[in-house]
Short mmCIF file of C-alpha atoms in Angstrom, two decimals:
data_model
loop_
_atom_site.label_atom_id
_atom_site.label_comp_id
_atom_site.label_asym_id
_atom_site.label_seq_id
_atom_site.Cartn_x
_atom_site.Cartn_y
_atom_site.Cartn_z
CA UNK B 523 -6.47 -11.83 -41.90
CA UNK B 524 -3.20 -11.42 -42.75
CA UNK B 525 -3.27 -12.22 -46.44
CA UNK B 526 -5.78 -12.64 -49.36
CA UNK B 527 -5.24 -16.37 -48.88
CA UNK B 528 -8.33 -16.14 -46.53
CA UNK B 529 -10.40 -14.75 -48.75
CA UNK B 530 -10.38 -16.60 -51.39
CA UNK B 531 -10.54 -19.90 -48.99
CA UNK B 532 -14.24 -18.48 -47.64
CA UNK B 533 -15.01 -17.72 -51.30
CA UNK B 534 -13.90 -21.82 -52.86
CA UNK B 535 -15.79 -23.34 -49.73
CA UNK B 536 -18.55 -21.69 -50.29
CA UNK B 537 -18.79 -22.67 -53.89
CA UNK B 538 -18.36 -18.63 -55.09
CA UNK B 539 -21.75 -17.48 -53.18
CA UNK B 540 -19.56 -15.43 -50.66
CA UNK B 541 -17.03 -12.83 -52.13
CA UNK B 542 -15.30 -10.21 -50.46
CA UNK B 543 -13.83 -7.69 -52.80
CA UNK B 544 -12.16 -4.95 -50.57
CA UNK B 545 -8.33 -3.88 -50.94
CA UNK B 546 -5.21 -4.91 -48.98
CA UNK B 547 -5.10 -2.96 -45.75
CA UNK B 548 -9.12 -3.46 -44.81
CA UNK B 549 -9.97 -6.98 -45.53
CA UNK B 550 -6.26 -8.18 -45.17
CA UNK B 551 -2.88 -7.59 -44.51
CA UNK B 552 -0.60 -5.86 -41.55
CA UNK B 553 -3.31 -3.38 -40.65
CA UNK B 554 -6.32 -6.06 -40.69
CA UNK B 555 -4.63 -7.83 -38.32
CA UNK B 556 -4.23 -4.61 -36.47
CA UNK B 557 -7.66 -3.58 -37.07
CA UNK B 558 -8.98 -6.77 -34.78
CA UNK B 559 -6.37 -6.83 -32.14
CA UNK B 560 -7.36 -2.92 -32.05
CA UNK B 561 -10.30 -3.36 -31.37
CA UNK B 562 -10.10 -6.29 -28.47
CA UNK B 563 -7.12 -3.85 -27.00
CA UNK B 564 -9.76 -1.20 -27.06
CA UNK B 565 -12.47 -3.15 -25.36
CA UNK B 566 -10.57 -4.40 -22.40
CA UNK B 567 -9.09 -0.74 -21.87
CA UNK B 568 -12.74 0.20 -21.72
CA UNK B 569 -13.63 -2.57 -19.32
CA UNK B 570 -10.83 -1.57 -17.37
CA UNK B 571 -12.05 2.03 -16.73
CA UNK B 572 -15.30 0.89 -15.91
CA UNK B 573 -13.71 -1.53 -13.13
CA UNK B 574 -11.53 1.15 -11.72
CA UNK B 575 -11.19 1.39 -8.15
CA UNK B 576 -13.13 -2.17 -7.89
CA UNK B 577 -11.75 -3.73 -4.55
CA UNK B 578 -14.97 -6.15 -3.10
CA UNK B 579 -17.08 -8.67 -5.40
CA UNK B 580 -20.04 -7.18 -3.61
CA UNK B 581 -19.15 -3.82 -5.37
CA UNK B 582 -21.92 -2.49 -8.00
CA UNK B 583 -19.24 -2.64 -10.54
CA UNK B 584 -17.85 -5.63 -10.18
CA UNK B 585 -20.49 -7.54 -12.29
CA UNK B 586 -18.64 -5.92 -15.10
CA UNK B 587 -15.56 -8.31 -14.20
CA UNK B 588 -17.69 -10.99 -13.02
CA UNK B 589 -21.17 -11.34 -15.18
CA UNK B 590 -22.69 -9.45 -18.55
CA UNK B 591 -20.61 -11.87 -21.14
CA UNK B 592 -23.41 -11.44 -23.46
CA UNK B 593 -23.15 -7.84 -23.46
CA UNK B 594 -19.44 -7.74 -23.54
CA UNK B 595 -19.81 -9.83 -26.36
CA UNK B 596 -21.97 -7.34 -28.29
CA UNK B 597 -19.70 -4.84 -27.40
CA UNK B 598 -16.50 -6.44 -28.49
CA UNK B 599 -17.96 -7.39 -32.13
CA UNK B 600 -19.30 -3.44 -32.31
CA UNK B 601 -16.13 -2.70 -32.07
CA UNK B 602 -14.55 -5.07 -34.33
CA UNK B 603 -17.03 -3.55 -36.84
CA UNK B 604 -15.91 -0.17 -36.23
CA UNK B 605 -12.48 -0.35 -36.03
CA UNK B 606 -12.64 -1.32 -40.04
CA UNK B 607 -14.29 1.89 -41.05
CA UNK B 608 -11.17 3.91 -39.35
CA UNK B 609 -8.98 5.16 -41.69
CA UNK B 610 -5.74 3.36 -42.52
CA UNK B 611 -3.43 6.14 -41.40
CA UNK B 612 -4.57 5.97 -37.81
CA UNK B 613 -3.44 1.99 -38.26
CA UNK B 614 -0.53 3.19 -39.34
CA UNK B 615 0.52 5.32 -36.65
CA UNK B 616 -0.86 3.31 -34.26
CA UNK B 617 1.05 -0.42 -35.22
CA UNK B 618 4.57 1.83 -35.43
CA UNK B 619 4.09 3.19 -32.15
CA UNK B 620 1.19 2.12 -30.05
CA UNK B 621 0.88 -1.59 -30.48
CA UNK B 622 5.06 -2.39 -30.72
CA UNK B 623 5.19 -0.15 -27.36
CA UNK B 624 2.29 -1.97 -25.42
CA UNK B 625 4.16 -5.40 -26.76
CA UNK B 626 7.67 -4.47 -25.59
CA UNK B 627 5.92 -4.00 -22.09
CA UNK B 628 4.64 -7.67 -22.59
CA UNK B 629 7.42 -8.91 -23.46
CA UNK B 630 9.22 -7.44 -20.63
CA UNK B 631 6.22 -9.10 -17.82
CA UNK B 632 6.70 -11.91 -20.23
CA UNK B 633 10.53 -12.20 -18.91
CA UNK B 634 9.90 -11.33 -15.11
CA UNK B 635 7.21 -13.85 -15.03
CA UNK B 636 9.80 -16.29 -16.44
CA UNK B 637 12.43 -15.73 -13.93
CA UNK B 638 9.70 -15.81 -11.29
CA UNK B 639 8.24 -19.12 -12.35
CA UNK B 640 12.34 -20.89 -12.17
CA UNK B 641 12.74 -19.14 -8.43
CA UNK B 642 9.41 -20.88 -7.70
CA UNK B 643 9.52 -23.74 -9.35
CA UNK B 644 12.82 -24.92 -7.88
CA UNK B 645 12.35 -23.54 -4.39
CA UNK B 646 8.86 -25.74 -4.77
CA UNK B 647 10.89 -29.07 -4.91
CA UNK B 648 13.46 -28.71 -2.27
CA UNK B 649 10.13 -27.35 -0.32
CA UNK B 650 8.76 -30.72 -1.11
CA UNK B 651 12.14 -32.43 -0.94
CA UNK B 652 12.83 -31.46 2.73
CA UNK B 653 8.97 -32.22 3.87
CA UNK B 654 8.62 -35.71 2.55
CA UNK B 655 12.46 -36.92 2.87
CA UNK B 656 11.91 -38.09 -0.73
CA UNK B 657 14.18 -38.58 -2.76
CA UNK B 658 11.90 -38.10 -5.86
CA UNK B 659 11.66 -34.42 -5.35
CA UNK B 660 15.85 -34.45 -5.61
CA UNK B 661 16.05 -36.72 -8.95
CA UNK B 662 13.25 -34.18 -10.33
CA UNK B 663 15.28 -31.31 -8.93
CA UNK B 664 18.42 -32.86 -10.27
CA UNK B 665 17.13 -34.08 -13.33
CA UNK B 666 15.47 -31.36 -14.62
CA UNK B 667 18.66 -29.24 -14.05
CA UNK B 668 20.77 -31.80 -15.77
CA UNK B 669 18.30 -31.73 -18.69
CA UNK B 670 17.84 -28.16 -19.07
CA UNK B 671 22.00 -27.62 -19.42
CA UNK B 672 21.43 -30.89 -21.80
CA UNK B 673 19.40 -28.80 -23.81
CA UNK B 674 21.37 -25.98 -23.71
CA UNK B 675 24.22 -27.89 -25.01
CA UNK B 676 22.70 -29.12 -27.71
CA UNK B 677 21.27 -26.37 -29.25
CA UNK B 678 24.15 -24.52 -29.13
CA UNK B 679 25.51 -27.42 -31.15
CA UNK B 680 22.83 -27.18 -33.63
CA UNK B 681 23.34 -23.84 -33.80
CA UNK B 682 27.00 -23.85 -34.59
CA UNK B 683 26.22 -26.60 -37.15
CA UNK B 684 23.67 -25.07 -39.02
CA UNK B 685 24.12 -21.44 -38.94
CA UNK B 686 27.07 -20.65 -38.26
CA UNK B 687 29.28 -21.36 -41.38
CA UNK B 688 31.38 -19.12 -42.91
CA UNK B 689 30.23 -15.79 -43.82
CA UNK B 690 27.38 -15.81 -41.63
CA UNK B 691 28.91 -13.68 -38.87
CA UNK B 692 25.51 -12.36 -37.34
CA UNK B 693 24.87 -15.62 -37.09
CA UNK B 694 28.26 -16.31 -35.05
CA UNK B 695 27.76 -13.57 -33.12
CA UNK B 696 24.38 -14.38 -31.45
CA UNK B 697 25.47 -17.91 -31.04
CA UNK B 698 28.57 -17.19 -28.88
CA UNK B 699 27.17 -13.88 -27.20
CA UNK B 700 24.83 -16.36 -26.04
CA UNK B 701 26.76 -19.03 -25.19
CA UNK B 702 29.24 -17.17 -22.93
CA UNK B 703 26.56 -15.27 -21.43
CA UNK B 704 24.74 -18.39 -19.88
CA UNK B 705 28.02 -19.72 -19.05
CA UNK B 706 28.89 -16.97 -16.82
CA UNK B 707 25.41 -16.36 -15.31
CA UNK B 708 25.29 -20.29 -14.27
CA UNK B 709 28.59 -19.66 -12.67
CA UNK B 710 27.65 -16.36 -11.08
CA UNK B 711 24.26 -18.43 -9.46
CA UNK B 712 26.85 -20.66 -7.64
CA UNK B 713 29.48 -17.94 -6.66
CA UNK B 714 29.71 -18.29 -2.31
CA UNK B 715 28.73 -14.58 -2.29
CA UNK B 716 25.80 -14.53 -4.28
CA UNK B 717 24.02 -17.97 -2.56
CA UNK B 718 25.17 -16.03 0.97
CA UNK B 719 23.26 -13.12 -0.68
CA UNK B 720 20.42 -14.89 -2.09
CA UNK B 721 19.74 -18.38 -0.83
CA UNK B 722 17.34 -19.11 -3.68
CA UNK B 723 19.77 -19.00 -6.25
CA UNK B 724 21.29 -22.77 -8.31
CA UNK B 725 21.97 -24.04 -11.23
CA UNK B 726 17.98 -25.26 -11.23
CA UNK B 727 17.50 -21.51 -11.64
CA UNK B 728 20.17 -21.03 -14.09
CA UNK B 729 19.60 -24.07 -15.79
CA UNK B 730 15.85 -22.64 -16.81
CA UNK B 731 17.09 -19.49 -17.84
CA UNK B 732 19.62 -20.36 -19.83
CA UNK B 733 17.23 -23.11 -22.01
CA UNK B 734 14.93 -20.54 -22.89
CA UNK B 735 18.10 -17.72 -23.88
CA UNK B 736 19.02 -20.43 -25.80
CA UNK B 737 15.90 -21.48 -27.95
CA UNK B 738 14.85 -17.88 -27.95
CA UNK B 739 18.55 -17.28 -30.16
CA UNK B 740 17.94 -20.95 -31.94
CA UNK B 741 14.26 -19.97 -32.90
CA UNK B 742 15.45 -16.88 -34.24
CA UNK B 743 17.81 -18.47 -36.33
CA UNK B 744 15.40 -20.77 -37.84
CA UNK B 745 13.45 -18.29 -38.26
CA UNK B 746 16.05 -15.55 -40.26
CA UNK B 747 14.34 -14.60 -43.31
CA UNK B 748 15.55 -16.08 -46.85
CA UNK B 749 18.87 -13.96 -48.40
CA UNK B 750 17.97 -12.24 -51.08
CA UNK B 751 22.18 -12.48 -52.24
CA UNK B 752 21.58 -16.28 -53.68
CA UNK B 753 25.81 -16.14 -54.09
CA UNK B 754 26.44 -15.56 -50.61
CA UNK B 755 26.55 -18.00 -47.28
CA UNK B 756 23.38 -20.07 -46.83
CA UNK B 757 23.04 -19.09 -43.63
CA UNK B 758 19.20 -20.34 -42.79
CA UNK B 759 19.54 -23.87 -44.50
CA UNK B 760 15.67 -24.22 -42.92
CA UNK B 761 14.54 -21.23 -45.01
CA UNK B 762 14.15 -23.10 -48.74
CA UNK B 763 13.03 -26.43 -47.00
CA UNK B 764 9.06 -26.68 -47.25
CA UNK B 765 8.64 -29.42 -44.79
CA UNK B 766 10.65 -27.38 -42.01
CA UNK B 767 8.65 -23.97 -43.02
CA UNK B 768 5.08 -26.57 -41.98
CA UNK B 769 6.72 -27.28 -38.73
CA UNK B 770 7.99 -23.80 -37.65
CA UNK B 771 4.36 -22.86 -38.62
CA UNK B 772 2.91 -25.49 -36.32
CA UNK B 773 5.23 -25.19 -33.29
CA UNK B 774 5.46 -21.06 -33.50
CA UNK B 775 1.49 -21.18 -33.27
CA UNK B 776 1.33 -23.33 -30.30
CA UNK B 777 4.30 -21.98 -28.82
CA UNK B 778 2.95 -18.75 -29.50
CA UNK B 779 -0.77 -19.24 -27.63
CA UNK B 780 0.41 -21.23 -24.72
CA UNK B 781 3.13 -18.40 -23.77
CA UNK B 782 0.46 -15.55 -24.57
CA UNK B 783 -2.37 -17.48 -22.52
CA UNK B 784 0.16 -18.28 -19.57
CA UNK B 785 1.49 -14.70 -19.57
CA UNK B 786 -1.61 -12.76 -19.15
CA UNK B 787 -3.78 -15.30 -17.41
CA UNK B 788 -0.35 -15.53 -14.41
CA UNK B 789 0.57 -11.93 -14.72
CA UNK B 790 -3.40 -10.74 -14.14
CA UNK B 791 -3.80 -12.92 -11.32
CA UNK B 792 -0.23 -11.70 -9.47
CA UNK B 793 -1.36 -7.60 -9.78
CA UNK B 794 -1.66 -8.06 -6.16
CA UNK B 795 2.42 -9.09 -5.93
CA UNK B 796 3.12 -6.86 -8.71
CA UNK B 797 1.60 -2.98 -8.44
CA UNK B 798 0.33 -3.81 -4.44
CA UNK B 799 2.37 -3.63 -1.30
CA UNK B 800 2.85 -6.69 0.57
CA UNK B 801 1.93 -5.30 3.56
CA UNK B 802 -1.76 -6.60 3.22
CA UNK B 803 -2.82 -9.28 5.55
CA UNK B 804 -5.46 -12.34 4.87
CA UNK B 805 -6.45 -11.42 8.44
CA UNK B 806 -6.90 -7.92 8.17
CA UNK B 807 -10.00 -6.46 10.27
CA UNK B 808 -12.64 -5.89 8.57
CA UNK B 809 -14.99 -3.83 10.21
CA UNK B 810 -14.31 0.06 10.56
CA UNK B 811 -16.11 3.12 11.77
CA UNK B 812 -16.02 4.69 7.93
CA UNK B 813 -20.31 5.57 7.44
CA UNK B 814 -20.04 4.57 3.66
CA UNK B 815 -18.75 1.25 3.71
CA UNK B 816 -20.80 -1.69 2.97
CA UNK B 817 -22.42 -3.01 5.64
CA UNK B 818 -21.07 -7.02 7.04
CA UNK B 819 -22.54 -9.85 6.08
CA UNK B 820 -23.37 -12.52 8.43
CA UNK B 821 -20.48 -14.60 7.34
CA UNK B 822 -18.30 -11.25 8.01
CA UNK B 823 -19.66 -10.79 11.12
CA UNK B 824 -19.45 -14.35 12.04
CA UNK B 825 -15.24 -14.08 11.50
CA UNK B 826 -15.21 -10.89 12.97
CA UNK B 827 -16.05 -12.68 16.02
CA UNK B 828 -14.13 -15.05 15.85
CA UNK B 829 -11.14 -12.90 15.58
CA UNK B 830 -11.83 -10.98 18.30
CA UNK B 831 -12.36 -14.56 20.55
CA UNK B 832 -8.92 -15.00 19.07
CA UNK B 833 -7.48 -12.45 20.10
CA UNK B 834 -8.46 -12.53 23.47
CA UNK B 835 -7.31 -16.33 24.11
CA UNK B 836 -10.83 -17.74 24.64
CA UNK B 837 -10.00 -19.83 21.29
CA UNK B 838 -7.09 -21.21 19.80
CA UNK B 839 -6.18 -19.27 16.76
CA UNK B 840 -6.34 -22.70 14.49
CA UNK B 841 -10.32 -21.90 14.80
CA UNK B 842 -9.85 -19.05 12.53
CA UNK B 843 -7.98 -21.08 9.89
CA UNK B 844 -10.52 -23.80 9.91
CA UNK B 845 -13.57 -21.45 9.47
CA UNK B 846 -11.36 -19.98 6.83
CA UNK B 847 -10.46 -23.54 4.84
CA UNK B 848 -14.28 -24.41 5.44
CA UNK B 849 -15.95 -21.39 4.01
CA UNK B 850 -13.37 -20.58 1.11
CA UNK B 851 -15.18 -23.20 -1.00
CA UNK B 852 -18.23 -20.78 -0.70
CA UNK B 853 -16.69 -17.43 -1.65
CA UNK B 854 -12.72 -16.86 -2.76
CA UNK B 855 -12.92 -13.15 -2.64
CA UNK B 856 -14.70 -12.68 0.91
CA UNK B 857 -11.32 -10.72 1.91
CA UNK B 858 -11.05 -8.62 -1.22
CA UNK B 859 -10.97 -9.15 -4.58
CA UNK B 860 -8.37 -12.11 -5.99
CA UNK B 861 -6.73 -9.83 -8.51
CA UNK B 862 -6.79 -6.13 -9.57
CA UNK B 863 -9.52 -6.42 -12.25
CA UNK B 864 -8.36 -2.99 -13.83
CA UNK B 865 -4.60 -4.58 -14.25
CA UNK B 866 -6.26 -7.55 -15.45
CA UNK B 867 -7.65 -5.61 -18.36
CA UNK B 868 -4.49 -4.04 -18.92
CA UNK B 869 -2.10 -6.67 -19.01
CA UNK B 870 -4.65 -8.52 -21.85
CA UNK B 871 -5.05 -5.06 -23.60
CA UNK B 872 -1.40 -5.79 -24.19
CA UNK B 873 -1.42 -9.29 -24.80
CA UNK B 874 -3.82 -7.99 -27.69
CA UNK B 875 -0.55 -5.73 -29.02
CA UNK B 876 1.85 -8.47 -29.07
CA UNK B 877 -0.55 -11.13 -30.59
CA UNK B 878 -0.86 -8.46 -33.54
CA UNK B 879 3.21 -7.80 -33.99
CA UNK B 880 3.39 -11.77 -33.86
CA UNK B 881 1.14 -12.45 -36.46
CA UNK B 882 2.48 -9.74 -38.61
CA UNK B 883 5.87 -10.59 -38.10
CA UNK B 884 6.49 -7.16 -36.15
CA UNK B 885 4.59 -5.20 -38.98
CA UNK B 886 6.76 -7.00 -41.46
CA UNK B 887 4.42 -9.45 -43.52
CA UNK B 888 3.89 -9.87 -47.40
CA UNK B 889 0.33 -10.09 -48.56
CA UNK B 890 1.67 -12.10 -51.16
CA UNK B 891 2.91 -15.39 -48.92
CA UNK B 892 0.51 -18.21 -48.52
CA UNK B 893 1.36 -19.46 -45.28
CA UNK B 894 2.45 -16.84 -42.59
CA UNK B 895 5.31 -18.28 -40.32
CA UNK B 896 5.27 -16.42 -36.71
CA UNK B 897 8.83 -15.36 -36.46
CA UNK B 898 10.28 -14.74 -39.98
CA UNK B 899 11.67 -11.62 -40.45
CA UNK B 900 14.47 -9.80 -39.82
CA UNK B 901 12.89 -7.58 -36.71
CA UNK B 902 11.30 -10.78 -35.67
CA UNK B 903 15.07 -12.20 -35.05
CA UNK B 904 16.13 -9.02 -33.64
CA UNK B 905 13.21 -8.90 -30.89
CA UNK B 906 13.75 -12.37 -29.75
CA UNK B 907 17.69 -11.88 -29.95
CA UNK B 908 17.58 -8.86 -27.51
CA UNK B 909 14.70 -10.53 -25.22
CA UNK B 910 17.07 -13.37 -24.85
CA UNK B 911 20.01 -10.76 -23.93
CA UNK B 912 17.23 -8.86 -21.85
CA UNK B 913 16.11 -12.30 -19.56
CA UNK B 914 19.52 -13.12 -18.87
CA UNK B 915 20.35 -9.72 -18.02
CA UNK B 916 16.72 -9.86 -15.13
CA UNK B 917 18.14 -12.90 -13.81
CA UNK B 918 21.62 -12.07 -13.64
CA UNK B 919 20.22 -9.05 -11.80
CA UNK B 920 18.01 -10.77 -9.46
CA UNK B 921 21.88 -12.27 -8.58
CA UNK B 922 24.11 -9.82 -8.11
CA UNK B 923 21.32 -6.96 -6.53
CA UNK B 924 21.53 -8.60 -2.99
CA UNK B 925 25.22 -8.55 -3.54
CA UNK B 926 25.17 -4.74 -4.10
CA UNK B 927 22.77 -3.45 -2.21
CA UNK B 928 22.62 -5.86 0.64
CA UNK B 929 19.91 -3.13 3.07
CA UNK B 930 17.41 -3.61 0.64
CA UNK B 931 14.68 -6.44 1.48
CA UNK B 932 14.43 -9.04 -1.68
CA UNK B 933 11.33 -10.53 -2.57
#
C-alpha cells in the first residue's frame, strides 16, 4: 500500500494476468494507506455507536460486540471499497489533522498504560515475594532492575558512540536530555519523601521507565533520515548500511504490532479503571424496583439469595465467593459487562490512526523507496523524541503528585 512496489509484485506473481494501473494517491502511497486505516477507523466508530449505552451481555445490542463477525466482515470490506472512491482532498485533510490527532491520543494511553504496567508489575513480585518467602521473586525483582539500568547504560553508550560525533548536536542534545532526565527521575523514585508519599515507588519502577526513554531516543536515532549535506557529520552511520536498514525493518514491524496489539487489547479491557468510578462493587445488588429492567435469571436469583442469607448471618460470607469462583466458568459478565464495549471501539478506532502515521512515516513516505522502514523520517524522530520526554514526565508525575497534593486519594 504504501508504494508501487506492491503492485508490480501482484502483477510478476501472477505472470502479468493481474494489472492495476491507477495513480499514486488511490492504489498507493500516504493516502492509500490512509484510505484502509480510514475505513477500519470508520467501522469501529460505527460499531461503537451502535453499542452505546451497552452495560449487560443479555442486552439486545450486545450481539453487536459479541456475535455477527460475518456481517461485520461485509461491512468492514464495504467500506474499504468506499473509502477509495472519496476524493483525495478529504485524505488530505483528514491524515494532517484527524488521523495524527486520534494517534497523539494513542500514544498518550500508550504511555499511561506503560507506567501502569511497571507500578504493577513490580508491586506483583514483592506481592509474590512476601507470600511465598521466596527468594526467587527478589532475584527477579532485583534482577530485572539491575538489567533494565544495564540497558540503559548501554545504550546511552551506543548512543554517544555512534551519533553523537562532532557536528551532530541534535544528536547530542537528545542523548544527554535523556540521560540526565532518567538520572534524576531514578533518584527522585528513592527520595524519603516521595516513597513516604507513594509506597509503590523504586528503582524497579524507574528502572522500566527509563529503558524504554532510552530506546525510544536510541530508535530514533537509528532511525534519523539520511543527510542530504554528503560534506557534513555522518551522523546516522546506520542510514547507508543495507543490512542494518533489513533489520530496523524487521524489528520496527514486530515492535510495532506487539505494542499496537498490547495497547488497545489492555487499554479496552481497563475502560472500567479508566472513564468509570471505582466506586462499583462485584457484590453490588442486583435486583431493584425499576419496571423496565430485565427480569433475573435463575442464576441471579439464586445469588440474590444468597446475599441476602449473607447478610443476615445464616451463612458465612465465603459461600458467596465460592458460588461466585464456581459459576464464573459459566458466564464472566453475569455482574455487568467486562469492559465498556463503546471505549473498546474507540480506543481501536485510534489504534487504526496510529497504525496509518506508522506506516507512512507520520505522512512522510516516498512512493519511490522499495522497502518502507517504520520510523525514518525526521517527524518520525521528533514523535518518539518528545514521547520519550512525555513518559518520563507521567512517571515523574505519578512521583512528585502525592508529594504536592498529599489530600488527594492516589490510585
Amino acid at each position: 500500500m504504501t508504494t508501487s512496489w506492491g503492485i508490480d509484485l501482484v502483477k510478476r506473481i501472477s505472470w502479468g494476468f493481474i494489472t492495476l494501473k491507477c495513480p499514486e494517491g488511490v492504489c498507493y502511497g500516504t493516502l492509500a494507506v490512509h484510505r484502509m486505516c480510514f475505513s477500519l477507523s470508520l467501522w469501529h466508530i460505527i460499531l461503537g455507536v451502535l453499542t452505546l449505552g451497552v452495560d449487560d451481555s443479555r442486552h439486545q445490542r450486545a450481539v453487536v460486540q459479541n456475535g455477527l463477525w460475518i456481517f461485520k466482515f461485509i461491512g468492514w470490506i464495504g467500506l474499504a471499497v468506499l473509502a477509495f472512491v472519496i476524493p483525495n482532498g478529504f485524505f488530505e485533510f483528514y491524515s494532517k489533522y484527524v488521523a495524527m490527532g486520534g494517534a497523539g491520543v494513542f500514544l498518550l494511553v500508550q504511555l499511561v498504560l506503560l507506567v501502569d504496567f511497571a507500578y504493577n508489575l513490580a508491586e506483583a513480585c514483592i506481592g509474590r515475594w512476601e507470600d511465598t518467602e521466596r527468594p526467587l521473586w527478589r532475584n527477579i525483582l532485583v534482577g530485572g532492575t539491575c538489567a533494565m539500568y544495564a540497558v540503559f547504560a548501554i545504550m546511552t553508550i551506543a548512543d554517544f558512540v555512534y551519533f553523537a560525533r562532532d557536528g551532530c548536536g541534535r544528536n547530542q542534545f537528545f542523548i544527554t536530555a535523556n540521560m540526565l532526565a532518567c538520572i534524576l527521575v531514578s533518584a527522585i523514585a528513592v527520595h524519603p519523601r516521595v516513597q513516604e508519599a507513594n509506597l509503590k515507588s523504586g528503582l524497579a519502577q524507574a528502572g522500566m521507565v527509563t529503558a524504554y526513554a532510552t530506546y525510544l531516543v536510541t530508535s530514533a536515532l537509528a532511525g534519523s533520515p539520511e543527510e542530504s549535506d554528503t560534506d557534513g557529520p555522518e551522523c546516522n552511520p546506520l542510514a547507508r548500511a543495507a543490512s542494518a536498514r533489513a533489520t530496523m525493518a524487521v524489528v520496527g514491524a514486530f515492535f510495532t504490532i506487539g505494542a499496537i496489539c498490547y495497547s488497545t487489547t489492555n487499554a479496552a479491557v481497563k475502560s472500567n479503571t479508566l472513564i468509570m468510578s471505582s466506586g462499583n462493587s462485584a457484590y453490588e445488588a442486583l435486583a431493584t424496583d425499576d419496571p423496565n429492567e430485565m427480569p433475573l435469571t435463575n442464576s441471579q436469583l439464586r445469588q440474590s439469595a444468597l446475599r441476602e442469607a449473607v447478610a443476615s448471618g445464616s451463612l458465612p460470607e465465603s459461600a458467596l465467593t465460592d458460588y461466585d469462583s464456581d459459576s464464573s466458568s459459566q458466564d464472566d459478565e453475569k455482574h455487568g459487562v467486562q469492559y465498556n464495549y463503546t471505549f473498546f471501539h474507540v480506543i481501536f478506532s485510534m489504534a487504526s490512526m496510529y497504525a496509518a502515521m506508522l506506516l507512512t512515516n507520520w505522512n512522510s513516505i516516498s512512493s519511490t523507496d522499495h522497502i518502507i522502514i517504520i520510523g525514518r523520517s525526521t517527524t518520525a524522530v521528533w514523535v518518539k523524541v518528545v514521547t520519550s520526554w512525555l513518559c518520563i514526565a507521567l512517571y515523574m508525575w505519578t512521583l512528585v503528585g502525592p508529594v504536592v497534593l498529599p489530600d488527594r486519594e492516589w490510585a
